[in-house]
Amino acid sequence: MKLFVFHTPELIPDHATADCAIAIDVLRATTTMATALSAGAEAVQVFSDLEKLLNESSNWEPQKRIRAGERGGSKVDGFDFGNSPLDCTPDQVGGKRLFISTTNGTRALQSIQAAPTVLAAALINRRAIVQYLLQTRPETIWMVASGWEGSFSLEDTVCAGAIADLLQKESGESLIDLTGNDELVGAVALYHQWKDDLLGLFRYASHGQRLLRLNLLEDMRYCAQLDILDVLPIQREPGVLVSNHNRVAAPVS
Ligand code: 3SL
């Protein structure tokens, strides 16, 4: 396995793909997606464009769908939800499809949707992601940070580092053998520095500060938790993620 980190979707190499591509938007899109699937949503369907979301979701019965729209951290008028993972309770999302468009996270997922395996990772489901990687051992793994409108974000990079750190420990491989690019080493170092105070790191992050200005500290507290959900959001068809309850069996020794 070789792990690569890309700080924004724009930095993904043209004309190449990975065996497994992982989108990360800790604050808050991939945290929301993992929470919705864990709470029993039938699927999460992602859109970069709000109009397309409205058109596509209008083919679904209203009681079987939730429309979530976020721009600049705020809920888009006329949508059921913004992008708060705290809204995704079983009574709200159980059995429904979450149609979602966010500023950066859904764009990151769309940018990797041609990869053979596409996952959505956050701190809250980090262990589930690592277990899947250990079981399937993809040769090349891209971790694609959503960033903010084309620029670097601390919180996505620290999550990539958290995934790499646990994968390194559980696989027994050396970090140097797992390292695909320099960004991966930087991400692991960032995680080592902040692993005991992830919420503290969010306070330095520009998007963390944006969410604080919007009085979303409780969302940030939730997003800062590690390994609280055993859910693997995996792409079933382009743009549609489901929860993989039937993990591949562990190799028989
Ligand atoms: O950028 C995104 O995709 C969002 O996750 C941003 S927010 O946390 O909803 O503001």
PDB file of C-alpha atoms and ligand atoms in Angstrom:
ATOM      1  CA  MET A   1       0.000   0.000   0.000  1.00  0.00           C
ATOM      2  CA  LYS A   2       1.178   3.525  -0.855  1.00  0.00           C
ATOM      3  CA  LEU A   3      -0.624   6.478   0.667  1.00  0.00           C
ATOM      4  CA  PHE A   4      -0.819   9.888  -0.983  1.00  0.00           C
ATOM      5  CA  VAL A   5      -2.342  13.077   0.419  1.00  0.00           C
ATOM      6  CA  PHE A   6      -3.695  15.849  -1.823  1.00  0.00           C
ATOM      7  CA  HIS A   7      -4.512  19.069  -0.009  1.00  0.00           C
ATOM      8  CA  THR A   8      -7.267  20.058  -2.426  1.00  0.00           C
ATOM      9  CA  PRO A   9      -9.182  18.300  -5.225  1.00  0.00           C
ATOM     10  CA  GLU A  10      -7.398  20.598  -7.718  1.00  0.00           C
ATOM     11  CA  LEU A  11      -4.068  18.928  -6.856  1.00  0.00           C
ATOM     12  CA  ILE A  12      -5.110  15.456  -7.969  1.00  0.00           C
ATOM     13  CA  PRO A  13      -2.949  14.415 -10.939  1.00  0.00           C
ATOM     14  CA  ASP A  14      -4.626  14.515 -14.358  1.00  0.00           C
ATOM     15  CA  HIS A  15      -4.821  11.256 -16.301  1.00  0.00           C
ATOM     16  CA  ALA A  16      -4.208   9.059 -13.260  1.00  0.00           C
ATOM     17  CA  THR A  17      -6.283   7.387 -10.641  1.00  0.00           C
ATOM     18  CA  ALA A  18      -5.803   5.387  -7.455  1.00  0.00           C
ATOM     19  CA  ASP A  19      -7.071   1.930  -6.589  1.00  0.00           C
ATOM     20  CA  CYS A  20      -8.841   3.529  -3.661  1.00  0.00           C
ATOM     21  CA  ALA A  21      -9.656   7.242  -3.334  1.00  0.00           C
ATOM     22  CA  ILE A  22     -10.845   8.739  -0.069  1.00  0.00           C
ATOM     23  CA  ALA A  23     -12.545  12.124   0.234  1.00  0.00           C
ATOM     24  CA  ILE A  24     -12.087  13.950   3.537  1.00  0.00           C
ATOM     25  CA  ASP A  25     -14.121  16.916   4.745  1.00  0.00           C
ATOM     26  CA  VAL A  26     -14.002  16.765   8.524  1.00  0.00           C
ATOM     27  CA  LEU A  27     -15.778  20.150   8.879  1.00  0.00           C
ATOM     28  CA  ARG A  28     -18.342  18.967   8.035  1.00  0.00           C
ATOM     29  CA  ALA A  29     -19.509  17.170   4.883  1.00  0.00           C
ATOM     30  CA  THR A  30     -17.948  13.723   5.266  1.00  0.00           C
ATOM     31  CA  THR A  31     -18.740  13.774   9.000  1.00  0.00           C
ATOM     32  CA  THR A  32     -22.377  14.452   8.086  1.00  0.00           C
ATOM     33  CA  MET A  33     -22.415  11.684   5.456  1.00  0.00           C
ATOM     34  CA  ALA A  34     -20.942   9.096   7.828  1.00  0.00           C
ATOM     35  CA  THR A  35     -23.423  10.110  10.522  1.00  0.00           C
ATOM     36  CA  ALA A  36     -26.403   9.910   8.163  1.00  0.00           C
ATOM     37  CA  LEU A  37     -25.441   6.427   6.958  1.00  0.00           C
ATOM     38  CA  SER A  38     -24.793   5.265  10.495  1.00  0.00           C
ATOM     39  CA  ALA A  39     -28.233   6.574  11.470  1.00  0.00           C
ATOM     40  CA  GLY A  40     -29.871   4.427   8.773  1.00  0.00           C
ATOM     41  CA  ALA A  41     -30.053   6.664   5.711  1.00  0.00           C
ATOM     42  CA  GLU A  42     -30.638   4.495   2.628  1.00  0.00           C
ATOM     43  CA  ALA A  43     -27.864   6.320   0.730  1.00  0.00           C
ATOM     44  CA  VAL A  44     -26.154   9.665   0.371  1.00  0.00           C
ATOM     45  CA  GLN A  45     -26.166  11.233  -3.081  1.00  0.00           C
ATOM     46  CA  VAL A  46     -23.750  14.107  -3.657  1.00  0.00           C
ATOM     47  CA  PHE A  47     -24.033  17.118  -5.957  1.00  0.00           C
ATOM     48  CA  SER A  48     -21.826  20.124  -6.565  1.00  0.00           C
ATOM     49  CA  ASP A  49     -24.747  21.936  -8.151  1.00  0.00           C
ATOM     50  CA  LEU A  50     -27.861  22.877  -6.167  1.00  0.00           C
ATOM     51  CA  GLU A  51     -30.168  22.953  -9.200  1.00  0.00           C
ATOM     52  CA  LYS A  52     -29.150  19.443 -10.236  1.00  0.00           C
ATOM     53  CA  LEU A  53     -29.810  18.238  -6.704  1.00  0.00           C
ATOM     54  CA  LEU A  54     -33.318  19.690  -6.756  1.00  0.00           C
ATOM     55  CA  ASN A  55     -34.082  18.160 -10.158  1.00  0.00           C
ATOM     56  CA  GLU A  56     -32.766  14.708  -9.345  1.00  0.00           C
ATOM     57  CA  SER A  57     -34.354  14.535  -5.911  1.00  0.00           C
ATOM     58  CA  SER A  58     -37.742  15.571  -7.268  1.00  0.00           C
ATOM     59  CA  ASN A  59     -37.977  12.039  -8.737  1.00  0.00           C
ATOM     60  CA  TRP A  60     -38.163  10.735  -5.162  1.00  0.00           C
ATOM     61  CA  GLU A  61     -41.192  10.711  -2.895  1.00  0.00           C
ATOM     62  CA  PRO A  62     -40.880  13.629  -0.440  1.00  0.00           C
ATOM     63  CA  GLN A  63     -41.116  11.315   2.576  1.00  0.00           C
ATOM     64  CA  LYS A  64     -38.195   9.233   1.242  1.00  0.00           C
ATOM     65  CA  ARG A  65     -35.746  12.082   0.771  1.00  0.00           C
ATOM     66  CA  ILE A  66     -33.898  14.797   2.655  1.00  0.00           C
ATOM     67  CA  ARG A  67     -32.457  17.732   0.742  1.00  0.00           C
ATOM     68  CA  ALA A  68     -29.361  19.199   2.378  1.00  0.00           C
ATOM     69  CA  GLY A  69     -27.768  22.349   0.995  1.00  0.00           C
ATOM     70  CA  GLU A  70     -24.902  24.371   2.473  1.00  0.00           C
ATOM     71  CA  ARG A  71     -23.036  27.400   1.186  1.00  0.00           C
ATOM     72  CA  GLY A  72     -20.515  29.349   3.237  1.00  0.00           C
ATOM     73  CA  GLY A  73     -21.415  27.285   6.303  1.00  0.00           C
ATOM     74  CA  SER A  74     -25.103  28.228   6.255  1.00  0.00           C
ATOM     75  CA  LYS A  75     -28.192  26.298   5.206  1.00  0.00           C
ATOM     76  CA  VAL A  76     -29.469  27.139   1.752  1.00  0.00           C
ATOM     77  CA  ASP A  77     -33.002  28.560   1.810  1.00  0.00           C
ATOM     78  CA  GLY A  78     -35.664  26.046   0.886  1.00  0.00           C
ATOM     79  CA  PHE A  79     -33.597  22.983   1.797  1.00  0.00           C
ATOM     80  CA  ASP A  80     -34.558  20.634   4.642  1.00  0.00           C
ATOM     81  CA  PHE A  81     -31.093  20.571   6.223  1.00  0.00           C
ATOM     82  CA  GLY A  82     -27.889  22.531   6.031  1.00  0.00           C
ATOM     83  CA  ASN A  83     -24.778  20.447   6.685  1.00  0.00           C
ATOM     84  CA  SER A  84     -24.960  19.692  10.387  1.00  0.00           C
ATOM     85  CA  PRO A  85     -24.183  16.096  11.366  1.00  0.00           C
ATOM     86  CA  LEU A  86     -26.276  16.703  14.491  1.00  0.00           C
ATOM     87  CA  ASP A  87     -29.422  16.845  12.338  1.00  0.00           C
ATOM     88  CA  CYS A  88     -28.803  13.306  11.093  1.00  0.00           C
ATOM     89  CA  THR A  89     -30.652  11.364  13.767  1.00  0.00           C
ATOM     90  CA  PRO A  90     -32.316   8.010  13.022  1.00  0.00           C
ATOM     91  CA  ASP A  91     -35.782   9.519  13.249  1.00  0.00           C
ATOM     92  CA  GLN A  92     -34.866  12.229  10.727  1.00  0.00           C
ATOM     93  CA  VAL A  93     -32.889  10.234   8.150  1.00  0.00           C
ATOM     94  CA  GLY A  94     -33.743   6.542   8.733  1.00  0.00           C
ATOM     95  CA  GLY A  95     -34.709   4.839   5.453  1.00  0.00           C
ATOM     96  CA  LYS A  96     -34.339   8.078   3.473  1.00  0.00           C
ATOM     97  CA  ARG A  97     -31.869   9.212   0.847  1.00  0.00           C
ATOM     98  CA  LEU A  98     -29.798  12.263   1.776  1.00  0.00           C
ATOM     99  CA  PHE A  99     -29.344  14.465  -1.300  1.00  0.00           C
ATOM    100  CA  ILE A 100     -26.526  16.821  -0.377  1.00  0.00           C
ATOM    101  CA  SER A 101     -24.590  19.711  -1.874  1.00  0.00           C
ATOM    102  CA  THR A 102     -21.895  21.530   0.129  1.00  0.00           C
ATOM    103  CA  THR A 103     -19.280  24.142  -0.689  1.00  0.00           C
ATOM    104  CA  ASN A 104     -16.271  21.818  -0.920  1.00  0.00           C
ATOM    105  CA  GLY A 105     -16.917  18.286   0.339  1.00  0.00           C
ATOM    106  CA  THR A 106     -19.325  17.135  -2.338  1.00  0.00           C
ATOM    107  CA  ARG A 107     -17.008  18.597  -5.003  1.00  0.00           C
ATOM    108  CA  ALA A 108     -14.112  16.553  -3.589  1.00  0.00           C
ATOM    109  CA  LEU A 109     -16.185  13.381  -3.831  1.00  0.00           C
ATOM    110  CA  GLN A 110     -17.139  14.141  -7.402  1.00  0.00           C
ATOM    111  CA  SER A 111     -13.508  14.729  -8.334  1.00  0.00           C
ATOM    112  CA  ILE A 112     -12.585  11.135  -7.390  1.00  0.00           C
ATOM    113  CA  GLN A 113     -15.727   9.340  -8.471  1.00  0.00           C
ATOM    114  CA  ALA A 114     -13.990   7.514 -11.341  1.00  0.00           C
ATOM    115  CA  ALA A 115     -11.727   5.560  -8.970  1.00  0.00           C
ATOM    116  CA  PRO A 116     -12.557   1.843  -8.602  1.00  0.00           C
ATOM    117  CA  THR A 117     -13.200   2.341  -4.881  1.00  0.00           C
ATOM    118  CA  VAL A 118     -14.356   5.639  -3.380  1.00  0.00           C
ATOM    119  CA  LEU A 119     -14.748   6.196   0.359  1.00  0.00           C
ATOM    120  CA  ALA A 120     -15.737   9.144   2.546  1.00  0.00           C
ATOM    121  CA  ALA A 121     -13.668   9.596   5.693  1.00  0.00           C
ATOM    122  CA  ALA A 122     -13.790  11.787   8.752  1.00  0.00           C
ATOM    123  CA  LEU A 123     -12.281  11.542  12.206  1.00  0.00           C
ATOM    124  CA  ILE A 124     -15.445   9.911  13.558  1.00  0.00           C
ATOM    125  CA  ASN A 125     -15.143   6.865  11.243  1.00  0.00           C
ATOM    126  CA  ARG A 126     -11.346   6.725  10.920  1.00  0.00           C
ATOM    127  CA  ARG A 127     -11.036   3.182  12.305  1.00  0.00           C
ATOM    128  CA  ALA A 128     -13.662   1.786   9.917  1.00  0.00           C
ATOM    129  CA  ILE A 129     -11.710   3.250   6.985  1.00  0.00           C
ATOM    130  CA  VAL A 130      -8.445   1.749   8.228  1.00  0.00           C
ATOM    131  CA  GLN A 131     -10.029  -1.679   8.754  1.00  0.00           C
ATOM    132  CA  TYR A 132     -11.299  -1.649   5.193  1.00  0.00           C
ATOM    133  CA  LEU A 133      -7.850  -0.729   3.860  1.00  0.00           C
ATOM    134  CA  LEU A 134      -6.237  -3.496   5.905  1.00  0.00           C
ATOM    135  CA  GLN A 135      -8.702  -6.030   4.516  1.00  0.00           C
ATOM    136  CA  THR A 136      -8.536  -4.962   0.880  1.00  0.00           C
ATOM    137  CA  ARG A 137      -4.934  -3.677   0.706  1.00  0.00           C
ATOM    138  CA  PRO A 138      -5.264  -1.366  -2.323  1.00  0.00           C
ATOM    139  CA  GLU A 139      -1.919  -0.721  -3.992  1.00  0.00           C
ATOM    140  CA  THR A 140      -2.419   3.050  -4.273  1.00  0.00           C
ATOM    141  CA  ILE A 141      -4.562   5.070  -1.885  1.00  0.00           C
ATOM    142  CA  TRP A 142      -5.336   8.753  -2.392  1.00  0.00           C
ATOM    143  CA  MET A 143      -6.599  10.816   0.509  1.00  0.00           C
ATOM    144  CA  VAL A 144      -8.142  13.933  -0.975  1.00  0.00           C
ATOM    145  CA  ALA A 145      -8.747  16.829   1.383  1.00  0.00           C
ATOM    146  CA  SER A 146     -11.676  19.037   0.462  1.00  0.00           C
ATOM    147  CA  GLY A 147      -9.929  22.196   1.644  1.00  0.00           C
ATOM    148  CA  TRP A 148     -11.783  25.473   1.320  1.00  0.00           C
ATOM    149  CA  GLU A 149     -12.383  26.840  -2.183  1.00  0.00           C
ATOM    150  CA  GLY A 150      -9.055  25.589  -3.493  1.00  0.00           C
ATOM    151  CA  SER A 151      -6.897  26.157  -0.437  1.00  0.00           C
ATOM    152  CA  PHE A 152      -5.369  24.005   2.287  1.00  0.00           C
ATOM    153  CA  SER A 153      -7.295  23.054   5.413  1.00  0.00           C
ATOM    154  CA  LEU A 154      -5.748  21.892   8.682  1.00  0.00           C
ATOM    155  CA  GLU A 155      -8.659  19.701   9.737  1.00  0.00           C
ATOM    156  CA  ASP A 156      -8.702  17.547   6.593  1.00  0.00           C
ATOM    157  CA  THR A 157      -4.942  17.123   6.658  1.00  0.00           C
ATOM    158  CA  VAL A 158      -4.956  16.051  10.304  1.00  0.00           C
ATOM    159  CA  CYS A 159      -7.579  13.418   9.445  1.00  0.00           C
ATOM    160  CA  ALA A 160      -5.394  12.075   6.624  1.00  0.00           C
ATOM    161  CA  GLY A 161      -2.565  11.878   9.158  1.00  0.00           C
ATOM    162  CA  ALA A 162      -4.807  10.071  11.650  1.00  0.00           C
ATOM    163  CA  ILE A 163      -5.731   7.465   9.023  1.00  0.00           C
ATOM    164  CA  ALA A 164      -2.082   6.952   8.042  1.00  0.00           C
ATOM    165  CA  ASP A 165      -0.975   6.709  11.668  1.00  0.00           C
ATOM    166  CA  LEU A 166      -3.483   3.981  12.529  1.00  0.00           C
ATOM    167  CA  LEU A 167      -2.868   2.125   9.271  1.00  0.00           C
ATOM    168  CA  GLN A 168       0.852   2.136   9.965  1.00  0.00           C
ATOM    169  CA  LYS A 169       0.352   0.796  13.500  1.00  0.00           C
ATOM    170  CA  GLU A 170      -2.155  -1.898  12.535  1.00  0.00           C
ATOM    171  CA  SER A 171      -0.369  -3.058   9.391  1.00  0.00           C
ATOM    172  CA  GLY A 172       3.030  -3.203  11.041  1.00  0.00           C
ATOM    173  CA  GLU A 173       4.527  -1.602   7.934  1.00  0.00           C
ATOM    174  CA  SER A 174       6.979   1.243   8.314  1.00  0.00           C
ATOM    175  CA  LEU A 175       5.847   4.765   7.557  1.00  0.00           C
ATOM    176  CA  ILE A 176       8.534   5.073   4.924  1.00  0.00           C
ATOM    177  CA  ASP A 177       7.147   2.034   3.086  1.00  0.00           C
ATOM    178  CA  LEU A 178       3.611   3.436   3.212  1.00  0.00           C
ATOM    179  CA  THR A 179       4.581   6.943   2.139  1.00  0.00           C
ATOM    180  CA  GLY A 180       3.555   7.945  -1.376  1.00  0.00           C
ATOM    181  CA  ASN A 181       4.283  11.679  -1.235  1.00  0.00           C
ATOM    182  CA  ASP A 182       5.732  14.363   1.028  1.00  0.00           C
ATOM    183  CA  GLU A 183       2.284  15.616   2.013  1.00  0.00           C
ATOM    184  CA  LEU A 184       1.628  12.288   3.754  1.00  0.00           C
ATOM    185  CA  VAL A 185       4.612  12.796   6.064  1.00  0.00           C
ATOM    186  CA  GLY A 186       3.437  16.323   6.871  1.00  0.00           C
ATOM    187  CA  ALA A 187      -0.074  15.051   7.632  1.00  0.00           C
ATOM    188  CA  VAL A 188       1.207  12.412  10.058  1.00  0.00           C
ATOM    189  CA  ALA A 189       3.412  14.995  11.829  1.00  0.00           C
ATOM    190  CA  LEU A 190       0.407  17.330  12.169  1.00  0.00           C
ATOM    191  CA  TYR A 191      -1.650  14.503  13.665  1.00  0.00           C
ATOM    192  CA  HIS A 192       1.093  13.596  16.137  1.00  0.00           C
ATOM    193  CA  GLN A 193       1.228  17.182  17.326  1.00  0.00           C
ATOM    194  CA  TRP A 194      -2.539  17.613  17.776  1.00  0.00           C
ATOM    195  CA  LYS A 195      -3.956  14.138  18.426  1.00  0.00           C
ATOM    196  CA  ASP A 196      -4.832  14.926  22.053  1.00  0.00           C
ATOM    197  CA  ASP A 197      -6.524  18.220  21.231  1.00  0.00           C
ATOM    198  CA  LEU A 198      -8.225  17.977  17.851  1.00  0.00           C
ATOM    199  CA  LEU A 199     -10.847  20.530  18.848  1.00  0.00           C
ATOM    200  CA  GLY A 200      -7.995  22.876  19.772  1.00  0.00           C
ATOM    201  CA  LEU A 201      -6.587  22.459  16.259  1.00  0.00           C
ATOM    202  CA  PHE A 202     -10.002  23.307  14.779  1.00  0.00           C
ATOM    203  CA  ARG A 203      -9.843  26.652  16.608  1.00  0.00           C
ATOM    204  CA  TYR A 204      -6.732  27.548  14.576  1.00  0.00           C
ATOM    205  CA  ALA A 205      -8.296  26.435  11.312  1.00  0.00           C
ATOM    206  CA  SER A 206      -9.850  29.155   9.155  1.00  0.00           C
ATOM    207  CA  HIS A 207     -12.955  27.056   8.593  1.00  0.00           C
ATOM    208  CA  GLY A 208     -13.146  26.264  12.319  1.00  0.00           C
ATOM    209  CA  GLN A 209     -13.177  30.005  12.967  1.00  0.00           C
ATOM    210  CA  ARG A 210     -15.889  30.439  10.335  1.00  0.00           C
ATOM    211  CA  LEU A 211     -18.050  27.814  12.071  1.00  0.00           C
ATOM    212  CA  LEU A 212     -17.443  29.450  15.460  1.00  0.00           C
ATOM    213  CA  ARG A 213     -18.694  32.742  14.041  1.00  0.00           C
ATOM    214  CA  LEU A 214     -21.832  30.847  13.006  1.00  0.00           C
ATOM    215  CA  ASN A 215     -22.226  29.521  16.594  1.00  0.00           C
ATOM    216  CA  LEU A 216     -21.520  25.946  15.537  1.00  0.00           C
ATOM    217  CA  LEU A 217     -19.227  24.902  18.380  1.00  0.00           C
ATOM    218  CA  GLU A 218     -21.358  21.827  19.132  1.00  0.00           C
ATOM    219  CA  ASP A 219     -20.906  20.639  15.537  1.00  0.00           C
ATOM    220  CA  MET A 220     -17.150  21.131  15.898  1.00  0.00           C
ATOM    221  CA  ARG A 221     -17.063  19.168  19.160  1.00  0.00           C
ATOM    222  CA  TYR A 222     -18.869  16.303  17.437  1.00  0.00           C
ATOM    223  CA  CYS A 223     -16.578  16.390  14.375  1.00  0.00           C
ATOM    224  CA  ALA A 224     -13.448  16.319  16.597  1.00  0.00           C
ATOM    225  CA  GLN A 225     -14.211  12.860  18.015  1.00  0.00           C
ATOM    226  CA  LEU A 226     -12.107   9.920  16.825  1.00  0.00           C
ATOM    227  CA  ASP A 227     -13.448   6.473  15.933  1.00  0.00           C
ATOM    228  CA  ILE A 228     -16.946   6.863  17.386  1.00  0.00           C
ATOM    229  CA  LEU A 229     -18.828   5.359  14.410  1.00  0.00           C
ATOM    230  CA  ASP A 230     -18.235   2.000  12.774  1.00  0.00           C
ATOM    231  CA  VAL A 231     -19.502   3.055   9.371  1.00  0.00           C
ATOM    232  CA  LEU A 232     -17.845   2.809   5.963  1.00  0.00           C
ATOM    233  CA  PRO A 233     -19.395   5.175   3.380  1.00  0.00           C
ATOM    234  CA  ILE A 234     -18.521   3.592   0.031  1.00  0.00           C
ATOM    235  CA  GLN A 235     -19.546   4.602  -3.492  1.00  0.00           C
ATOM    236  CA  ARG A 236     -22.028   2.192  -5.091  1.00  0.00           C
ATOM    237  CA  GLU A 237     -22.492   4.148  -8.305  1.00  0.00           C
ATOM    238  CA  PRO A 238     -21.041   7.532  -9.307  1.00  0.00           C
ATOM    239  CA  GLY A 239     -22.049  10.062  -6.666  1.00  0.00           C
ATOM    240  CA  VAL A 240     -24.038   7.613  -4.526  1.00  0.00           C
ATOM    241  CA  LEU A 241     -22.580   6.377  -1.252  1.00  0.00           C
ATOM    242  CA  VAL A 242     -23.969   3.584   0.874  1.00  0.00           C
ATOM    243  CA  SER A 243     -22.928   2.066   4.148  1.00  0.00           C
ATOM    244  CA  ASN A 244     -20.912  -1.087   3.722  1.00  0.00           C
ATOM    245  CA  HIS A 245     -22.241  -3.398   6.389  1.00  0.00           C
ATOM    246  CA  ASN A 246     -20.986  -6.474   4.568  1.00  0.00           C
ATOM    247  CA  ARG A 247     -17.304  -5.820   4.875  1.00  0.00           C
ATOM    248  CA  VAL A 248     -15.024  -8.112   2.925  1.00  0.00           C
ATOM    249  CA  ALA A 249     -14.105 -11.071   5.067  1.00  0.00           C
ATOM    250  CA  ALA A 250     -10.753 -10.971   6.793  1.00  0.00           C
ATOM    251  CA  PRO A 251      -8.224 -13.134   4.939  1.00  0.00           C
ATOM    252  CA  VAL A 252      -8.076 -16.681   6.303  1.00  0.00           C
ATOM    253  CA  SER A 253      -4.574 -17.515   7.495  1.00  0.00           C
TER     254      SER A 253
HETATM  255  O1  3SL B   1     -17.218  22.895   2.498  1.00  0.00           O
HETATM  256  C1  3SL B   1     -18.010  22.001   2.738  1.00  0.00           C
HETATM  257  O2  3SL B   1     -18.277  21.111   1.957  1.00  0.00           O
HETATM  258  C2  3SL B   1     -18.735  22.031   4.055  1.00  0.00           C
HETATM  259  O3  3SL B   1     -18.456  20.899   4.770  1.00  0.00           O
HETATM  260  C3  3SL B   1     -18.561  23.316   4.767  1.00  0.00           C
HETATM  261  S1  3SL B   1     -19.511  23.492   6.211  1.00  0.00           S
HETATM  262  O4  3SL B   1     -18.836  22.876   7.333  1.00  0.00           O
HETATM  263  O5  3SL B   1     -20.813  22.963   6.013  1.00  0.00           O
HETATM  264  O6  3SL B   1     -19.585  24.932   6.451  1.00  0.00           O
END
